CSV table of C-alpha atoms in Angstrom, one decimal:
chain,number,residue,atom,x,y,z
A,1,MET,CA,5.9,8.8,-2.3
A,2,ASN,CA,2.5,9.9,-0.4
A,3,VAL,CA,2.8,13.0,1.8
A,4,VAL,CA,0.4,14.5,4.7
A,5,ILE,CA,1.0,18.3,5.3
A,6,VAL,CA,0.3,19.5,9.0
A,7,GLU,CA,0.1,23.1,9.1
A,8,GLY,CA,-2.1,25.7,10.7
A,9,SER,CA,-1.7,28.3,7.9
A,10,ILE,CA,-3.8,27.8,5.0
A,11,THR,CA,-1.2,30.0,3.2
A,12,ILE,CA,1.6,28.0,4.1
A,13,ARG,CA,-0.1,24.8,3.3
A,14,ALA,CA,-0.4,26.2,-0.5
A,15,GLN,CA,3.2,27.1,-0.4
A,16,LEU,CA,4.1,23.6,0.7
A,17,GLN,CA,1.7,22.0,-1.8
A,18,ALA,CA,3.3,24.2,-5.1
A,19,LEU,CA,6.8,23.1,-3.6
A,20,LEU,CA,5.8,19.3,-3.6
A,21,ALA,CA,4.4,19.4,-7.1
A,22,ARG,CA,7.6,20.2,-8.5
A,23,GLU,CA,8.5,16.7,-8.1
A,24,ARG,CA,5.7,14.4,-10.1
A,25,ARG,CA,6.6,11.3,-7.9
A,26,ILE,CA,5.4,13.1,-4.5
A,27,GLN,CA,1.5,13.0,-4.1
A,28,VAL,CA,0.2,14.9,-1.1
A,29,VAL,CA,-2.6,12.8,0.1
A,30,GLY,CA,-3.8,14.7,3.1
A,31,GLU,CA,-3.9,18.0,4.8
A,32,ALA,CA,-4.5,19.0,8.3
A,33,ALA,CA,-4.4,22.1,10.6
A,34,CYS,CA,-4.7,20.8,14.1
A,35,GLU,CA,-3.8,18.1,16.4
A,36,ALA,CA,-7.4,15.8,16.1
A,37,SER,CA,-7.2,16.2,12.3
A,38,ALA,CA,-3.9,15.4,11.9
A,39,ILE,CA,-3.9,12.3,13.8
A,40,GLU,CA,-6.9,11.2,12.0
A,41,THR,CA,-5.5,12.1,8.3
A,42,ILE,CA,-2.4,10.3,9.1
A,43,THR,CA,-3.9,7.2,10.5
A,44,ARG,CA,-6.3,7.0,7.7
A,45,THR,CA,-3.9,7.9,4.7
A,46,GLN,CA,-0.7,6.0,6.3
A,47,PRO,CA,1.7,8.2,4.3
A,48,ASP,CA,5.2,7.9,3.9
A,49,VAL,CA,6.2,11.4,5.0
A,50,VAL,CA,4.7,13.7,7.3
A,51,VAL,CA,5.6,17.5,6.8
A,52,MET,CA,4.5,19.1,9.8
A,53,ASP,CA,4.5,22.6,12.1
A,54,LEU,CA,4.8,22.1,15.8
A,55,ALA,CA,2.7,24.9,16.6
A,56,LEU,CA,-0.9,23.8,15.9
A,57,GLN,CA,-4.2,25.6,17.3
A,58,PRO,CA,-5.5,24.0,19.2
A,59,GLY,CA,-3.1,21.1,19.9
A,60,SER,CA,0.5,20.4,19.5
A,61,GLY,CA,2.8,18.7,16.5
A,62,LEU,CA,4.8,17.1,19.2
A,63,ARG,CA,1.5,15.6,20.9
A,64,VAL,CA,0.8,14.2,17.1
A,65,LEU,CA,4.2,12.6,16.8
A,66,ARG,CA,3.9,11.0,19.9
A,67,ALA,CA,0.4,9.7,18.8
A,68,ILE,CA,1.5,8.2,15.7
A,69,ARG,CA,4.3,6.5,17.0
A,70,GLN,CA,2.2,5.0,19.7
A,71,LEU,CA,-0.4,3.7,16.9
A,72,GLY,CA,2.7,1.9,15.2
A,73,ILE,CA,2.8,4.4,12.5
A,74,GLY,CA,6.6,4.8,10.7
A,75,ALA,CA,5.9,7.6,8.5
A,76,ARG,CA,9.0,9.9,8.3
A,77,ALA,CA,8.6,13.1,9.7
A,78,ILE,CA,9.9,16.6,8.7
A,79,VAL,CA,9.5,19.4,11.2
A,80,LEU,CA,9.2,22.9,10.1
A,81,SER,CA,9.5,25.7,12.7
A,82,ASN,CA,9.9,29.5,12.6
A,83,SER,CA,12.2,29.3,15.8
A,84,TYR,CA,15.0,26.7,17.1
A,85,TYR,CA,15.4,25.6,20.3
A,86,GLU,CA,17.7,22.7,20.9
A,87,ASP,CA,15.3,21.3,23.7
A,88,MET,CA,12.6,21.1,21.2
A,89,ARG,CA,14.7,19.5,18.5
A,90,ARG,CA,15.6,16.8,21.2
A,91,ALA,CA,11.9,16.2,22.0
A,92,CYS,CA,11.2,15.7,18.3
A,93,ALA,CA,14.3,13.3,18.2
A,94,GLU,CA,12.9,10.9,20.7
A,95,HIS,CA,10.0,10.4,18.3
A,96,GLY,CA,12.0,9.5,15.2
A,97,ILE,CA,11.9,12.8,13.1
A,98,SER,CA,14.3,12.6,10.0
A,99,GLY,CA,14.6,16.4,9.6
A,100,PHE,CA,14.2,19.8,11.2
A,101,PHE,CA,13.9,22.8,9.2
A,102,ASP,CA,13.3,26.7,9.2
A,103,LYS,CA,9.9,27.1,7.7
A,104,GLY,CA,11.0,30.7,6.3
A,105,THR,CA,14.5,29.8,4.5
A,106,GLN,CA,14.8,26.2,4.2
A,107,ALA,CA,11.9,25.0,1.7
A,108,GLU,CA,14.5,23.8,-0.8
A,109,GLU,CA,16.4,21.5,1.4
A,110,VAL,CA,13.0,20.2,2.4
A,111,LEU,CA,12.3,19.0,-1.1
A,112,ALA,CA,16.2,17.9,-1.7
A,113,LEU,CA,15.7,15.5,1.3
A,114,LEU,CA,12.2,14.0,0.2
A,115,GLN,CA,13.6,13.6,-3.4
A,116,GLY,CA,16.8,11.9,-1.8
A,117,TRP,CA,14.2,9.5,-0.4
A,118,LEU,CA,12.6,8.4,-3.7
A,119,PRO,CA,14.0,5.3,-5.2
A,120,PRO,CA,16.4,5.8,-8.0
A,121,LEU,CA,14.9,5.5,-11.6
A,122,ARG,CA,17.4,3.9,-14.3
A,123,ALA,CA,17.7,5.0,-17.9
A,124,ASP,CA,16.0,1.6,-18.9
A,125,GLU,CA,12.9,2.3,-17.0
A,126,PRO,CA,10.4,2.2,-19.9
A,127,GLU,CA,11.6,-1.3,-20.9
A,128,ARG,CA,11.7,-2.5,-17.6
A,129,GLN,CA,8.0,-1.5,-17.0
A,130,ALA,CA,7.0,-2.7,-20.4
A,131,ALA,CA,8.3,-6.1,-19.3
A,132,VAL,CA,6.1,-5.8,-16.1
A,133,ASP,CA,3.1,-4.7,-18.3
A,134,GLY,CA,3.8,-8.0,-20.4
A,135,LEU,CA,3.4,-10.6,-17.3
A,136,ASP,CA,-0.1,-12.1,-17.1
A,137,LEU,CA,-0.7,-12.0,-13.3
A,138,PRO,CA,-3.8,-11.6,-11.2
A,139,SER,CA,-4.0,-8.4,-9.6
A,140,ARG,CA,-3.6,-9.6,-6.1
A,141,GLY,CA,-1.7,-12.8,-4.8
A,142,HIS,CA,-0.8,-16.0,-6.5
A,143,SER,CA,-0.6,-19.4,-5.0
A,144,ALA,CA,2.7,-20.3,-6.5
A,145,PHE,CA,4.3,-17.1,-5.5
A,146,ASP,CA,2.8,-17.4,-1.8
A,147,GLU,CA,4.4,-20.8,-1.5
A,148,LEU,CA,7.7,-19.6,-2.6
A,149,ALA,CA,7.3,-16.8,0.0
A,150,ASP,CA,6.6,-19.8,2.5
A,151,LEU,CA,9.6,-21.5,1.6
A,152,ALA,CA,11.8,-18.3,1.9
A,153,CYS,CA,10.7,-18.1,5.4
A,154,ASP,CA,11.4,-21.7,6.0
A,155,ILE,CA,14.9,-21.5,4.7
A,156,SER,CA,15.9,-18.2,6.4
A,157,GLY,CA,14.2,-18.4,9.3
A,158,GLY,CA,12.6,-15.1,9.1
A,159,ALA,CA,9.1,-14.1,10.1
A,160,MET,CA,8.1,-12.5,6.4
A,161,ALA,CA,9.2,-12.9,3.2
A,162,ALA,CA,7.5,-11.6,-0.2
A,163,VAL,CA,7.9,-11.8,-3.8
A,164,GLY,CA,7.3,-8.1,-5.2
A,165,LEU,CA,6.9,-6.4,-8.6
A,166,VAL,CA,7.6,-3.0,-9.1
A,167,ASP,CA,4.8,-1.8,-11.0
A,168,GLY,CA,4.9,2.1,-12.0
A,169,GLU,CA,4.6,3.8,-8.4
A,170,GLN,CA,3.3,0.7,-6.7
A,171,LEU,CA,5.0,-2.4,-5.0
A,172,ARG,CA,2.8,-5.2,-5.5
A,173,LEU,CA,3.4,-8.3,-3.7
A,174,ILE,CA,2.4,-11.0,-5.6
A,175,GLY,CA,3.5,-13.7,-2.8
A,176,THR,CA,3.7,-13.0,0.8
A,177,SER,CA,4.4,-15.0,3.9
A,178,GLY,CA,3.9,-13.4,7.5
A,179,LEU,CA,2.7,-10.2,5.7
A,180,PRO,CA,-0.9,-8.7,5.4
A,181,LEU,CA,-0.2,-6.3,2.7
A,182,ARG,CA,-0.5,-6.7,-0.9
A,183,THR,CA,0.7,-3.5,-2.2
A,184,MET,CA,2.2,-0.3,-1.0
A,185,PRO,CA,3.7,2.8,-2.8
A,186,ARG,CA,6.9,2.3,-4.8
A,187,ALA,CA,9.1,4.7,-2.4
A,188,ARG,CA,8.0,2.6,0.6
A,189,GLY,CA,9.2,-0.7,-0.3
A,190,LEU,CA,12.6,-1.8,0.5
A,191,CYS,CA,13.5,-3.5,-2.5
A,192,SER,CA,12.8,-0.6,-4.7
A,193,HIS,CA,16.1,0.9,-3.4
A,194,VAL,CA,18.3,-2.1,-3.8
A,195,MET,CA,17.0,-4.5,-6.5
A,196,HIS,CA,19.2,-3.1,-9.3
A,197,HIS,CA,22.4,-3.6,-7.1
A,198,GLY,CA,22.8,-7.1,-8.3
A,199,GLY,CA,23.0,-10.3,-6.6
A,200,LEU,CA,21.5,-10.9,-2.6
A,201,GLN,CA,21.8,-7.8,-0.7
A,202,GLU,CA,21.6,-8.4,3.1
A,203,VAL,CA,21.0,-5.9,5.5
A,204,PRO,CA,21.8,-7.3,9.2
A,205,ASP,CA,20.5,-4.5,11.1
A,206,THR,CA,18.5,-1.7,9.5
A,207,TRP,CA,19.0,0.2,12.7
A,208,HIS,CA,22.8,0.8,11.8
A,209,ASP,CA,22.2,1.1,7.9
A,210,SER,CA,21.6,4.8,7.0
A,211,ARG,CA,19.4,4.2,4.2
A,212,PHE,CA,16.8,2.5,6.4
A,213,LEU,CA,17.2,3.7,9.7
A,214,ASP,CA,14.1,5.8,9.6
A,215,HIS,CA,12.4,3.8,7.0
A,216,PRO,CA,8.4,3.7,7.6
A,217,LEU,CA,8.7,-0.1,7.4
A,218,VAL,CA,11.4,0.1,10.4
A,219,GLN,CA,9.9,2.8,12.6
A,220,GLY,CA,6.6,1.6,12.2
A,221,ALA,CA,4.8,-1.9,11.6
A,222,PRO,CA,6.2,-4.5,10.9
A,223,TYR,CA,9.4,-3.0,12.3
A,224,VAL,CA,11.7,-4.7,9.8
A,225,ARG,CA,15.4,-5.2,11.5
A,226,PHE,CA,16.6,-7.8,9.0
A,227,TYR,CA,16.3,-7.6,5.7
A,228,ALA,CA,17.8,-9.7,2.6
A,229,SER,CA,16.5,-9.7,-0.9
A,230,VAL,CA,17.6,-11.3,-4.2
A,231,PRO,CA,16.8,-9.4,-7.5
A,232,LEU,CA,13.9,-11.0,-10.1
A,233,SER,CA,15.7,-10.5,-13.4
A,234,LEU,CA,13.8,-12.0,-16.7
A,235,SER,CA,15.8,-13.7,-19.4
A,236,THR,CA,15.9,-10.5,-21.5
A,237,GLY,CA,17.4,-8.5,-18.7
A,238,GLU,CA,14.7,-6.6,-17.2
A,239,VAL,CA,14.8,-6.5,-13.4
A,240,VAL,CA,11.0,-6.3,-12.4
A,241,GLY,CA,11.3,-6.9,-8.5
A,242,SER,CA,12.8,-8.9,-5.8
A,243,LEU,CA,12.3,-12.1,-3.6
A,244,CYS,CA,12.9,-10.7,-0.3
A,245,VAL,CA,12.9,-12.1,3.6
A,246,MET,CA,12.5,-10.1,6.7
A,247,ASP,CA,12.7,-10.2,10.5
A,248,ARG,CA,12.0,-8.2,13.5
A,249,LEU,CA,15.3,-9.1,14.9
A,250,PRO,CA,18.5,-8.2,13.5
A,251,ARG,CA,20.5,-11.5,12.1
A,252,ARG,CA,22.9,-12.9,9.4
A,253,LEU,CA,22.3,-15.3,6.9
A,254,ARG,CA,24.5,-18.4,6.7
A,255,GLU,CA,26.0,-19.1,3.3
A,256,ARG,CA,23.6,-22.3,2.4
A,257,GLN,CA,20.8,-20.1,3.4
A,258,ARG,CA,22.2,-17.4,0.7
A,259,GLU,CA,22.4,-20.4,-1.8
A,260,SER,CA,18.9,-21.5,-1.5
A,261,LEU,CA,17.4,-17.8,-1.4
A,262,VAL,CA,19.2,-17.3,-4.9
A,263,THR,CA,17.8,-20.9,-6.1
A,264,LEU,CA,14.1,-19.7,-5.0
A,265,SER,CA,14.7,-16.7,-6.6
A,266,ARG,CA,15.3,-18.5,-10.1
A,267,CYS,CA,12.0,-20.5,-9.2
A,268,ALA,CA,10.3,-17.2,-9.0
A,269,ILE,CA,11.8,-15.9,-12.4
A,270,ASN,CA,10.4,-19.3,-14.2
A,271,GLU,CA,7.1,-18.7,-12.9
A,272,LEU,CA,7.4,-15.2,-14.3
A,273,GLU,CA,8.4,-16.3,-17.7
A,274,ALA,CA,5.7,-18.7,-17.7
A,275,ARG,CA,3.4,-15.7,-17.7
A,276,ARG,CA,5.0,-13.6,-19.9
A,277,ARG,CA,2.3,-12.6,-23.0
A,278,GLU,CA,3.6,-12.8,-26.4
A,279,PRO,CA,4.7,-9.6,-27.8
A,280,ARG,CA,2.2,-7.9,-30.1
A,281,HIS,CA,3.9,-8.2,-33.3
A,282,ILE,CA,4.1,-12.3,-32.7
A,283,ASP,CA,0.2,-12.4,-31.8
A,284,GLN,CA,-0.6,-10.5,-35.3
A,285,ALA,CA,1.9,-12.6,-37.1
A,286,ILE,CA,0.4,-15.9,-35.9
A,287,SER,CA,-3.1,-14.6,-36.7
A,288,ALA,CA,-2.0,-13.5,-40.4
A,289,ALA,CA,-0.7,-17.0,-40.9
A,290,MET,CA,-3.8,-18.7,-39.5
A,291,THR,CA,-5.7,-16.6,-42.0
A,292,LEU,CA,-3.7,-18.2,-45.3
């Protein structure tokens, strides 16, 4: 999870850095102390979360919130303040903040909220990652997976689709349709949060789902309102990613569409299986046999 800290005090910025360093999956990718530098840093780094004070010299944290929303940046925003005013909180809420905390007494609550947004790590994560590492895939996209994403859009009627692999702390989109992205932080990917739930997962309206209501891809570009995904599980059981479809309007899939997306996911799995490298010990055995 990538975080930008917006805070006028260098001492408090250092304290926040130390707080966030306690969670290894959180990376501070930028800091800012004034309004102009905050907007520039957030626009440049495109973080998942902005942790910010409203009192900036010069400038205003509220204007920062307004500016980044106008720019289509959907980063979750956590506001820190030394004083509580209901009018201030309501004004922040209009720009989609995800938390409002007392700067002096609620630091642990801030960290807990951030950790709650991280996708869960299962006990088999090392084996799952080893399976991803064993796939012989190009670093960017592949035409076969792009074609599957195009088909997923056609079948579902959605505006966007992707075949994604969860690779370390990154989500690699190896096939896309209607999306300019090829990679994003793992914590930002919708599939990272649901791929282990089993079977096709459908979210008819993200605005009415507490998991995704304030998600960066919902609050900002590409403004996802509908989401459905099917996990990609290899023959050895590891779930390496998902095939997903998205739209900017709420909707529901018909049963035939669900069945067709599951069939497409099997096609994606077959493509992945065809690109699995042989385990090292098998390579060594073949090499030894050829020298006899």
